[in-house]
Amino acid sequence: MEKARSKSRIKELTQQTRAYLCIDCSKCTASCPIGRVGNIYSPRSFVQQLLNEQAPSHEALWRCLTCGLCHHRCPSDVDFPGYIRELRREAIKQGLKPHPTHSGTIQEIMRIMTSPDLRPNRCSGLPDWVEPITPDARKSAGDIYFVGCAPYLEAIFEDFHLRLLDTHKAALELLRSCDVRPYVLSSERCCGHDAFWSGDHDLFMELANLNVETFRRAGVKRIFVTCPECYYTLAMQYPKYVADFPFEVINTVKFLADNLRVPSTTDHQISVTYLDSCRMGRFGNLYEEPRRLLSNLEGVDLVEMQMNRQDAPCCGSNLWINCDGVSKQLQKACLQEAARTGASILLCPCDKCRIHLACAQLENGDLKETIKTENIVSFLYRRGVK
Amino acid sequence: MARFEPKIIAFACNWCSYAGADLAGVSRLQYPPNIRTIRVMCSGRISPGLILKAFEEGADGVFVSGCHIGDCHYSFGNRRAERQVELTRKLIDLLGIEPERLHLEWISATEGEKFAKSVTEFVERIRQLGKSPIKVTH
Ligand code: SF4
Ligand code: SF4
Ligand code: FES
């Protein structure tokens, strides 16, 4: 792999990621969750290798969680996750692949979704008033709600009892109380987030183009998204890579923070803590919106985790690749940190974080009792907010 | 127009169903040539990822077979297969693919006839359903 990579490409990457500004301070390595709990893993030394025109090993290439903590802390603004993504793109071109989890089920689903004639059904489990738009219908839908892979994940992780569809039911109901009644595109495809970060750029483009084509045909103007990964991908990557992207992508939590007016109907006292999932926080820059929502709630006491906002801990897994003991240790650390706040619920904006944390809880009896997790949107809805 | 010939992947466990398929062969039982059999050590080896991969690569139907409940050579492999097939049915239904395109059958080593019969029926059913809508462009 090293040999095949052209030197000029490495030079390009050095420019693109600003690696040449690295001052060798090792803040990244000290911050990296993988390096902290696992074997020695050093973004610093990979950046230094890059400067010497070498690339990290195949193993190391897939190990990074693309959590972005190193990039956030780097005094020289070296875009390490971006560098990893670019290297993965090269690796994929050469036929190398990461180790998928769950026997590759989720990767297969993503690939199958590139079939143009597929008629998937994204509306199962959503409120009855939500009107689906089928792929052939031409409409001027205006507002749509982008569900994401929750229906699939709910089926796969049914035993975790996380009720992943509740998040989207709640989001839709809350939007409705703000006078937004979005449609759902029944043939919505995977947003392509995982393909993007796994370096499978062709797959990402395939999915993005199919989605955008459906948006266009349905006359979409605004797209409401709750999943932080979908939001990040639609709002920040689609406009960069899809030729014409005239749509407004709106994060549900942000929208609710700006528009929900009616306070909750219950003032039952509860203390909660909040996890700044990476795609919501470090990548989506949405830190204060969820906090604003929570601070408006009667009876809800938000206790911050020691590491919060830009410094938030990692849920230990990403892209459905490479799950192992390191992931479990990170999940354990995250749960324990949340439990130390004394809060009874850990609110997450990202249901994938909840899946990963629940997995650790299922495996390790002691962790089961630590803390419950809930999606922040379903929590709001449950509190009777309108 | 020529009759539609579905492509079918059949997973068969080494200890019962594959032997059942073998028996169908040596007994010269007739069944349609649409199936490509893949031997696995146990039906418990089958996962949604594997079944979906078969669909992704162009299968119009997937036939999973294992030992009868209670007879699995690894005790509970076929119980696991049952759950995995059930889950995969849910997933393909969400993807807009008829769940009937995935079939599970318990076939013992002595049931050559059952193997031939259930494969024949399955091929016919898939012929009725027509081509799978999966055509991966990537
Ligand atoms: S993105 Fe996260 S996991 Fe990857 S090197 Fe940086 S800190 Fe480590
Ligand atoms: S934090 Fe930035 S400057 Fe410091 S070693 Fe890492 S990449 Fe280099
Ligand atoms: S060995 Fe046949 S099903 Fe397990």
Coordinates of C-alpha atoms and ligand atoms in Angstrom, one line a residue:
Chain A
M1 CA 0.0 0.0 0.0
E2 CA 2.8 2.4 1.0
K3 CA 4.6 1.8 -2.3
A4 CA 1.5 2.3 -4.4
R5 CA 0.7 5.7 -2.9
S6 CA 2.2 8.3 -5.0
K7 CA 4.5 10.8 -3.3
S8 CA 2.6 13.7 -4.9
R9 CA -0.6 12.6 -3.3
I10 CA 1.1 12.6 0.1
K11 CA 2.3 16.1 -0.6
E12 CA -1.2 17.1 -1.4
L13 CA -2.5 15.7 1.8
T14 CA 0.2 17.5 3.8
Q15 CA -1.2 20.7 2.3
Q16 CA -4.8 19.8 2.7
T17 CA -4.6 18.8 6.3
R18 CA -2.1 21.5 7.2
A19 CA 0.1 18.7 8.6
Y20 CA 3.2 20.8 7.8
L21 CA 2.2 23.1 10.7
C22 CA 2.6 20.3 13.2
I23 CA 4.8 21.3 16.0
D24 CA 5.2 17.8 17.4
C25 CA 3.5 18.8 20.7
S26 CA 1.7 15.4 21.1
K27 CA -1.5 17.0 22.4
C28 CA -3.4 14.9 19.8
T29 CA -1.8 11.6 21.1
A30 CA -2.5 12.6 24.7
S31 CA -6.1 13.3 23.8
C32 CA -6.9 10.4 21.5
P33 CA -9.3 7.9 23.2
I34 CA -7.8 5.0 21.4
G35 CA -4.3 5.9 22.5
R36 CA -5.5 6.3 26.1
V37 CA -7.1 2.9 26.6
G38 CA -5.7 0.8 23.9
N39 CA -2.3 -0.1 22.6
I40 CA -0.1 2.7 21.7
Y41 CA -1.8 4.8 19.1
S42 CA -0.4 8.1 18.1
P43 CA -1.8 10.6 15.7
R44 CA 1.3 12.6 16.3
S45 CA 3.6 10.0 15.0
F46 CA 1.3 9.4 12.0
V47 CA 1.4 13.1 11.2
Q48 CA 5.2 13.0 11.5
Q49 CA 5.3 10.0 9.3
L50 CA 3.2 11.9 6.8
L51 CA 5.8 14.6 6.8
N52 CA 8.4 11.9 6.0
E53 CA 6.1 10.7 3.2
Q54 CA 5.1 7.5 4.9
A55 CA 1.6 6.4 5.7
P56 CA 0.3 4.6 8.8
S57 CA -0.2 0.8 8.7
H58 CA -3.4 -0.7 7.4
E59 CA -4.5 -1.6 11.0
A60 CA -3.9 1.9 12.3
L61 CA -5.7 3.4 9.3
W62 CA -9.0 1.8 10.3
R63 CA -8.4 2.2 14.1
C64 CA -9.2 5.9 14.3
L65 CA -12.7 6.7 15.4
T66 CA -12.7 10.0 13.5
C67 CA -14.0 11.5 16.8
G68 CA -12.2 14.8 16.1
L69 CA -10.9 15.3 19.6
C70 CA -7.3 15.5 18.3
H71 CA -8.3 18.1 15.7
H72 CA -10.1 20.2 18.2
R73 CA -7.1 20.2 20.6
C74 CA -4.4 20.7 18.0
P75 CA -2.8 24.1 18.3
S76 CA -1.9 24.0 14.6
D77 CA -5.4 22.9 13.4
V78 CA -4.1 19.8 11.8
D79 CA -7.1 18.0 10.3
F80 CA -6.2 14.5 11.4
P81 CA -9.6 12.8 10.8
G82 CA -9.7 14.4 7.4
Y83 CA -6.3 12.9 6.7
I84 CA -7.5 9.5 7.8
R85 CA -10.5 9.8 5.5
E86 CA -8.3 10.6 2.5
L87 CA -6.0 7.7 3.2
R88 CA -8.9 5.4 3.6
R89 CA -10.1 6.5 0.2
E90 CA -6.8 5.5 -1.3
A91 CA -6.9 2.2 0.5
I92 CA -10.4 1.4 -0.7
K93 CA -9.3 2.2 -4.2
Q94 CA -6.7 -0.5 -3.8
G95 CA -9.3 -3.0 -2.6
L96 CA -8.5 -2.8 1.1
K97 CA -11.4 -2.9 3.5
P98 CA -12.0 -2.4 7.2
H99 CA -13.3 -5.2 9.4
P100 CA -17.0 -4.7 9.6
T101 CA -19.0 -5.5 12.8
H102 CA -22.3 -7.5 12.8
S103 CA -21.2 -9.6 9.9
G104 CA -21.3 -6.6 7.6
T105 CA -25.1 -6.4 7.8
I106 CA -25.1 -2.6 7.9
Q107 CA -22.6 -2.2 5.1
E108 CA -24.7 -4.6 2.9
I109 CA -27.8 -2.5 3.6
M110 CA -26.0 0.6 2.5
R111 CA -24.8 -1.0 -0.7
I112 CA -28.2 -2.6 -1.5
M113 CA -29.7 0.9 -1.2
T114 CA -27.9 2.0 -4.3
S115 CA -30.3 0.0 -6.4
P116 CA -32.3 2.6 -8.3
D117 CA -35.5 0.5 -8.5
L118 CA -35.7 -0.3 -4.9
R119 CA -39.0 0.8 -3.2
P120 CA -38.0 0.9 0.5
N121 CA -40.4 1.7 3.2
R122 CA -39.0 4.3 5.6
C123 CA -42.4 5.2 7.2
S124 CA -43.0 2.1 9.4
G125 CA -43.4 3.0 13.0
L126 CA -43.9 6.7 12.5
P127 CA -47.1 8.6 13.6
D128 CA -50.1 8.0 11.4
W129 CA -50.4 11.6 10.3
V130 CA -47.1 11.5 8.6
E131 CA -47.7 11.2 4.9
P132 CA -45.2 9.3 2.8
I133 CA -44.2 10.4 -0.6
T134 CA -43.5 7.5 -3.0
P135 CA -40.7 7.8 -5.4
D136 CA -42.9 8.3 -8.5
A137 CA -45.1 11.0 -7.0
R138 CA -44.2 14.4 -8.2
K139 CA -45.1 16.9 -5.5
S140 CA -44.2 20.1 -4.0
A141 CA -43.6 18.7 -0.6
G142 CA -41.8 21.7 0.9
D143 CA -40.8 20.2 4.2
I144 CA -39.6 16.7 4.7
Y145 CA -38.3 14.8 7.7
F146 CA -35.2 12.6 7.0
V147 CA -35.5 9.5 9.2
G148 CA -32.1 7.8 8.7
C149 CA -31.4 4.2 9.5
A150 CA -33.4 4.0 12.8
P151 CA -35.9 1.4 11.4
Y152 CA -33.0 -0.9 10.4
L153 CA -31.1 -0.4 13.6
E154 CA -34.3 -0.9 15.7
A155 CA -34.7 -4.3 14.0
I156 CA -31.0 -5.3 14.4
F157 CA -30.8 -4.1 18.0
E158 CA -34.3 -5.0 19.1
D159 CA -32.9 -6.9 22.2
F160 CA -31.4 -3.6 23.5
H161 CA -34.9 -2.2 24.0
L162 CA -33.8 1.3 23.1
R163 CA -37.0 2.1 21.2
L164 CA -35.1 3.9 18.5
L165 CA -38.2 4.9 16.5
D166 CA -39.5 6.8 19.5
T167 CA -36.9 9.4 18.8
H168 CA -38.4 10.1 15.4
K169 CA -42.0 9.9 16.5
A170 CA -41.2 12.4 19.2
A171 CA -39.3 14.7 16.7
L172 CA -42.2 14.6 14.3
E173 CA -44.8 15.3 17.0
L174 CA -42.7 18.2 18.4
L175 CA -42.2 19.7 15.0
R176 CA -46.0 19.5 14.5
S177 CA -46.5 21.5 17.6
C178 CA -44.3 24.1 16.0
D179 CA -46.6 24.1 13.0
V180 CA -44.3 22.0 10.8
R181 CA -45.9 19.0 9.2
P182 CA -43.1 17.4 7.2
Y183 CA -43.6 14.5 4.7
V184 CA -41.3 11.5 4.8
L185 CA -39.8 10.2 1.6
S186 CA -40.6 6.5 1.6
S187 CA -37.7 5.7 -0.6
E188 CA -35.2 7.7 1.4
R189 CA -31.7 6.1 1.2
C190 CA -28.9 5.9 3.7
C191 CA -27.3 9.3 4.1
G192 CA -23.9 7.8 3.3
H193 CA -22.2 9.0 6.5
D194 CA -20.4 5.8 7.2
A195 CA -19.4 5.3 3.6
F196 CA -18.0 8.8 3.6
W197 CA -15.9 8.3 6.7
S198 CA -14.9 4.7 5.7
G199 CA -13.4 6.2 2.6
D200 CA -15.8 4.5 0.2
H201 CA -16.4 7.7 -1.7
D202 CA -18.1 6.2 -4.7
L203 CA -20.7 4.6 -2.4
F204 CA -21.2 7.8 -0.6
M205 CA -21.7 9.7 -3.9
E206 CA -24.1 7.1 -5.2
L207 CA -26.3 7.4 -2.1
A208 CA -26.1 11.2 -2.0
N209 CA -27.1 11.5 -5.6
L210 CA -30.1 9.1 -5.2
N211 CA -31.3 11.1 -2.2
V212 CA -30.8 14.5 -3.8
E213 CA -32.7 13.3 -6.9
T214 CA -35.6 12.2 -4.7
F215 CA -35.5 15.6 -2.9
R216 CA -35.7 17.3 -6.2
R217 CA -38.5 15.3 -7.6
A218 CA -40.6 15.7 -4.5
G219 CA -40.2 19.5 -4.5
V220 CA -38.4 19.6 -1.2
K221 CA -37.3 22.9 0.3
R222 CA -36.5 22.2 3.9
I223 CA -35.1 19.0 5.3
F224 CA -35.5 18.3 9.1
V225 CA -33.0 15.9 10.5
T226 CA -32.6 14.6 14.0
C227 CA -29.8 12.0 13.7
P228 CA -26.5 14.0 14.1
E229 CA -24.7 11.9 11.6
C230 CA -27.4 12.4 8.9
Y231 CA -27.5 16.1 9.8
Y232 CA -23.7 16.5 9.5
T233 CA -23.7 14.6 6.2
L234 CA -26.7 16.3 4.6
A235 CA -25.9 19.8 5.9
M236 CA -22.1 19.8 5.6
Q237 CA -21.0 17.2 3.0
Y238 CA -23.8 17.1 0.4
P239 CA -23.5 20.8 -0.5
K240 CA -19.7 20.2 -1.0
Y241 CA -20.0 17.1 -3.2
V242 CA -23.4 17.3 -4.9
A243 CA -23.5 19.7 -7.9
D244 CA -26.7 21.5 -7.1
F245 CA -28.0 21.5 -3.5
P246 CA -30.6 24.2 -3.0
F247 CA -32.1 22.6 0.1
E248 CA -32.1 24.0 3.6
V249 CA -31.0 21.3 6.1
I250 CA -32.4 21.9 9.6
N251 CA -31.3 20.2 12.8
T252 CA -34.4 19.3 14.7
V253 CA -32.8 20.0 18.1
K254 CA -31.7 23.4 17.0
F255 CA -35.1 24.1 15.5
L256 CA -36.9 23.1 18.6
A257 CA -34.6 25.2 20.8
D258 CA -35.6 28.2 18.6
N259 CA -39.3 27.5 18.3
L260 CA -40.7 25.4 21.2
R261 CA -42.5 27.8 23.4
V262 CA -44.9 25.8 25.6
P263 CA -43.2 24.5 28.8
S264 CA -43.5 20.9 29.9
T265 CA -46.6 19.6 31.5
T266 CA -44.7 17.8 34.3
D267 CA -42.4 19.3 36.8
H268 CA -41.5 16.0 38.3
Q269 CA -37.9 16.7 39.5
I270 CA -35.2 14.9 37.7
S271 CA -31.5 15.4 37.1
V272 CA -30.0 14.6 33.7
T273 CA -26.7 14.8 32.0
Y274 CA -25.9 15.3 28.4
L275 CA -23.4 13.7 26.0
D276 CA -22.1 15.9 23.2
S277 CA -21.9 13.2 20.5
C278 CA -19.1 14.0 18.1
R279 CA -21.2 14.6 15.0
M280 CA -23.5 17.0 17.0
G281 CA -20.8 18.8 18.9
R282 CA -17.3 18.8 17.4
F283 CA -18.6 18.3 13.9
G284 CA -22.0 20.0 14.0
N285 CA -21.1 22.8 16.4
L286 CA -24.4 22.4 18.2
Y287 CA -23.5 22.7 21.9
E288 CA -25.8 25.4 23.4
E289 CA -29.0 24.5 21.6
P290 CA -29.7 21.3 23.5
R291 CA -28.7 23.0 26.7
R292 CA -31.1 25.8 26.0
L293 CA -33.9 23.3 25.5
L294 CA -33.2 21.6 28.8
S295 CA -32.8 24.7 30.8
N296 CA -36.3 25.8 29.8
L297 CA -37.8 22.7 31.3
E298 CA -39.5 22.9 34.6
G299 CA -38.1 20.4 37.1
V300 CA -35.1 19.3 35.0
D301 CA -31.7 19.8 36.4
L302 CA -28.8 19.5 33.9
V303 CA -25.6 18.4 35.6
E304 CA -22.6 18.6 33.2
M305 CA -20.2 15.7 32.8
Q306 CA -16.6 16.6 33.7
M307 CA -15.7 16.5 30.1
N308 CA -18.3 18.2 28.0
R309 CA -18.9 20.2 24.9
Q310 CA -15.7 20.1 22.7
D311 CA -14.0 17.8 25.1
A312 CA -16.9 15.3 25.4
P313 CA -15.9 11.6 25.7
C314 CA -16.4 9.1 22.8
C315 CA -19.0 6.4 22.7
G316 CA -16.3 4.1 21.6
S317 CA -17.3 3.0 18.2
N318 CA -18.1 4.4 14.8
L319 CA -18.9 3.3 11.2
W320 CA -19.8 -0.3 12.3
I321 CA -16.1 -1.3 12.0
N322 CA -13.5 -2.4 14.4
C323 CA -15.5 -3.0 17.6
D324 CA -13.3 -4.6 20.3
G325 CA -12.0 -4.4 23.8
V326 CA -10.9 -0.8 23.3
S327 CA -14.4 0.2 22.3
K328 CA -15.8 -1.5 25.4
Q329 CA -13.3 0.3 27.6
L330 CA -14.3 3.6 26.1
Q331 CA -17.9 2.9 26.5
K332 CA -17.4 1.9 30.1
A333 CA -15.4 5.1 30.7
C334 CA -18.2 7.2 29.1
L335 CA -20.9 5.6 31.2
Q336 CA -19.0 5.9 34.4
E337 CA -18.3 9.5 33.8
A338 CA -22.0 10.1 33.1
A339 CA -22.9 8.2 36.3
R340 CA -20.5 10.3 38.4
T341 CA -22.7 13.3 37.8
G342 CA -25.3 11.6 39.9
A343 CA -27.9 12.2 37.1
S344 CA -30.4 9.5 36.5
I345 CA -30.5 9.8 32.7
L346 CA -27.8 10.3 30.1
L347 CA -29.4 12.3 27.3
C348 CA -27.8 11.7 23.9
P349 CA -28.6 13.5 20.7
C350 CA -27.2 10.5 18.8
D351 CA -29.0 7.1 19.0
K352 CA -25.9 5.3 17.6
C353 CA -24.1 6.4 20.8
R354 CA -26.9 4.9 22.7
I355 CA -26.6 1.6 20.9
H356 CA -22.9 1.4 21.5
L357 CA -23.3 2.3 25.2
A358 CA -26.1 -0.2 25.6
C359 CA -24.0 -2.9 24.1
A360 CA -21.4 -2.4 26.8
Q361 CA -24.1 -2.4 29.4
L362 CA -25.5 -5.6 28.1
E363 CA -22.1 -7.3 28.2
N364 CA -21.1 -6.0 31.6
G365 CA -23.6 -6.5 34.4
D366 CA -21.9 -3.9 36.6
L367 CA -22.5 -1.2 34.0
K368 CA -26.1 -2.0 33.6
E369 CA -27.0 -0.1 36.8
T370 CA -24.8 2.9 36.0
I371 CA -27.2 5.1 34.1
K372 CA -30.1 5.0 31.7
T373 CA -29.8 6.6 28.3
E374 CA -32.4 8.4 26.3
N375 CA -32.5 10.5 23.2
I376 CA -32.9 14.1 24.1
V377 CA -35.9 14.5 21.7
S378 CA -37.8 11.6 23.1
F379 CA -37.1 12.9 26.6
L380 CA -38.6 16.3 25.7
Y381 CA -41.7 14.7 24.3
R382 CA -42.0 12.4 27.3
R383 CA -41.9 15.5 29.6
G384 CA -45.0 16.7 27.8
V385 CA -43.3 19.7 26.0
K386 CA -45.3 21.2 23.2
Chain B
M1 CA -40.0 -14.1 -24.1
A2 CA -37.9 -16.7 -22.4
R3 CA -39.1 -18.0 -19.1
F4 CA -37.6 -16.1 -16.2
E5 CA -34.9 -18.3 -14.5
P6 CA -34.3 -17.1 -11.0
K7 CA -30.9 -17.3 -9.5
I8 CA -31.0 -18.8 -6.0
I9 CA -28.4 -19.2 -3.4
A10 CA -29.0 -22.2 -1.0
F11 CA -27.1 -22.4 2.2
A12 CA -27.0 -25.9 3.6
C13 CA -25.4 -27.1 6.8
N14 CA -22.7 -29.7 6.5
W15 CA -24.2 -32.3 8.8
C16 CA -27.8 -32.6 7.7
S17 CA -29.0 -30.5 4.8
Y18 CA -26.0 -30.7 2.6
A19 CA -26.1 -34.5 3.1
G20 CA -29.8 -34.3 2.3
A21 CA -29.0 -32.4 -1.0
D22 CA -26.4 -35.1 -1.7
L23 CA -28.9 -37.8 -1.2
A24 CA -31.3 -36.1 -3.6
G25 CA -28.5 -36.2 -6.1
V26 CA -27.5 -39.8 -5.7
S27 CA -31.1 -40.8 -5.7
R28 CA -31.4 -39.0 -9.1
L29 CA -34.3 -36.9 -7.9
Q30 CA -35.1 -34.0 -10.2
Y31 CA -35.0 -30.4 -9.0
P32 CA -34.5 -27.2 -11.0
P33 CA -30.9 -26.2 -11.7
N34 CA -31.5 -22.7 -10.4
I35 CA -29.8 -23.1 -7.1
R36 CA -26.2 -22.7 -6.2
T37 CA -25.5 -24.5 -3.0
I38 CA -23.1 -23.2 -0.5
R39 CA -22.1 -25.5 2.3
V40 CA -21.6 -24.1 5.8
M41 CA -20.6 -26.0 8.9
C42 CA -23.9 -25.2 10.6
S43 CA -26.9 -23.1 9.8
G44 CA -25.9 -21.0 12.8
R45 CA -23.1 -19.7 10.6
I46 CA -25.6 -17.8 8.5
S47 CA -26.0 -14.1 9.4
P48 CA -28.0 -11.3 7.9
G49 CA -24.8 -9.9 6.4
L50 CA -24.2 -13.2 4.5
I51 CA -27.8 -13.4 3.2
L52 CA -27.9 -9.7 2.2
K53 CA -24.6 -10.2 0.4
A54 CA -26.2 -13.0 -1.7
F55 CA -29.0 -10.6 -2.6
E56 CA -26.5 -7.8 -3.2
E57 CA -24.6 -10.0 -5.7
G58 CA -27.7 -10.8 -7.7
A59 CA -29.6 -13.6 -6.0
D60 CA -33.4 -13.5 -6.6
G61 CA -34.0 -15.7 -3.6
V62 CA -32.1 -17.2 -0.7
F63 CA -32.8 -20.7 0.7
V64 CA -31.4 -21.5 4.1
S65 CA -31.5 -25.0 5.4
G66 CA -30.3 -26.8 8.5
C67 CA -30.8 -29.8 10.8
H68 CA -34.2 -30.2 12.4
I69 CA -34.6 -28.5 15.8
G70 CA -33.0 -30.7 18.4
D71 CA -30.7 -32.3 15.8
C72 CA -28.1 -29.5 15.2
H73 CA -24.6 -30.9 15.7
Y74 CA -23.7 -27.8 17.6
S75 CA -26.8 -28.0 19.8
F76 CA -28.4 -24.7 19.2
G77 CA -27.0 -23.4 15.8
N78 CA -30.4 -23.8 14.1
R79 CA -32.1 -21.9 16.8
R80 CA -29.7 -19.1 16.0
A81 CA -30.4 -19.5 12.3
E82 CA -34.1 -19.1 12.9
R83 CA -33.5 -15.8 14.7
Q84 CA -31.1 -14.5 12.0
V85 CA -33.5 -15.4 9.2
E86 CA -36.3 -13.7 11.0
L87 CA -34.3 -10.6 11.4
T88 CA -33.1 -10.6 7.8
R89 CA -36.8 -10.9 6.7
K90 CA -37.5 -7.8 8.6
L91 CA -34.6 -6.0 7.0
I92 CA -35.4 -6.9 3.5
D93 CA -39.0 -6.0 4.0
L94 CA -37.8 -2.5 5.1
L95 CA -35.6 -2.4 2.0
G96 CA -38.7 -3.1 -0.2
I97 CA -37.9 -6.7 -1.0
E98 CA -40.6 -9.4 -0.5
P99 CA -39.7 -11.3 2.6
E100 CA -40.8 -14.5 0.8
R101 CA -37.6 -14.3 -1.2
L102 CA -35.9 -15.7 1.9
H103 CA -36.9 -19.2 3.0
L104 CA -35.8 -21.4 5.9
E105 CA -36.3 -25.2 5.9
W106 CA -35.1 -28.0 8.2
I107 CA -33.8 -30.9 6.1
S108 CA -32.2 -34.0 7.6
A109 CA -29.5 -36.2 5.9
T110 CA -32.2 -38.7 5.1
E111 CA -34.6 -36.3 3.5
G112 CA -33.3 -36.1 0.0
E113 CA -36.9 -36.0 -1.3
K114 CA -37.8 -33.1 1.0
F115 CA -34.8 -31.2 -0.3
A116 CA -35.8 -31.7 -3.9
K117 CA -39.4 -30.8 -3.2
S118 CA -38.8 -27.7 -1.2
V119 CA -36.2 -26.4 -3.6
T120 CA -38.6 -27.0 -6.5
E121 CA -41.4 -25.2 -4.7
F122 CA -39.1 -22.3 -3.8
V123 CA -37.8 -21.8 -7.3
E124 CA -41.4 -21.7 -8.6
R125 CA -42.4 -19.1 -5.9
I126 CA -39.4 -16.9 -6.9
R127 CA -40.3 -17.4 -10.6
Q128 CA -43.7 -15.9 -9.8
L129 CA -42.2 -13.0 -7.8
G130 CA -39.9 -12.2 -10.7
K131 CA -36.5 -10.5 -10.7
S132 CA -35.2 -9.1 -7.5
P133 CA -35.3 -5.2 -7.5
I134 CA -31.7 -5.2 -6.2
K135 CA -29.3 -4.0 -8.7
V136 CA -26.4 -2.5 -6.9
T137 CA -24.9 0.3 -9.0
H138 CA -21.9 0.7 -6.9
Ligands
SF4_1 S1 -10.1 11.4 15.5 FE1 -10.3 10.6 17.6 S2 -9.8 8.4 17.4 FE2 -9.0 9.4 15.6 S3 -6.8 9.9 16.1 FE3 -8.1 11.8 16.5 S4 -8.6 11.6 18.7 FE4 -7.9 9.5 18.0
SF4_2 S1 -1.7 18.2 18.3 FE1 -1.3 19.0 16.3 S2 0.6 20.0 16.4 FE2 0.5 18.7 18.2 S3 1.5 16.8 17.5 FE3 -0.7 16.5 17.1 S4 -0.9 17.2 15.0 FE4 1.1 17.9 15.7
FES3 S1 -25.2 -28.6 12.2 FE1 -27.0 -28.5 10.9 S2 -28.0 -26.8 11.7 FE2 -26.3 -26.9 13.1

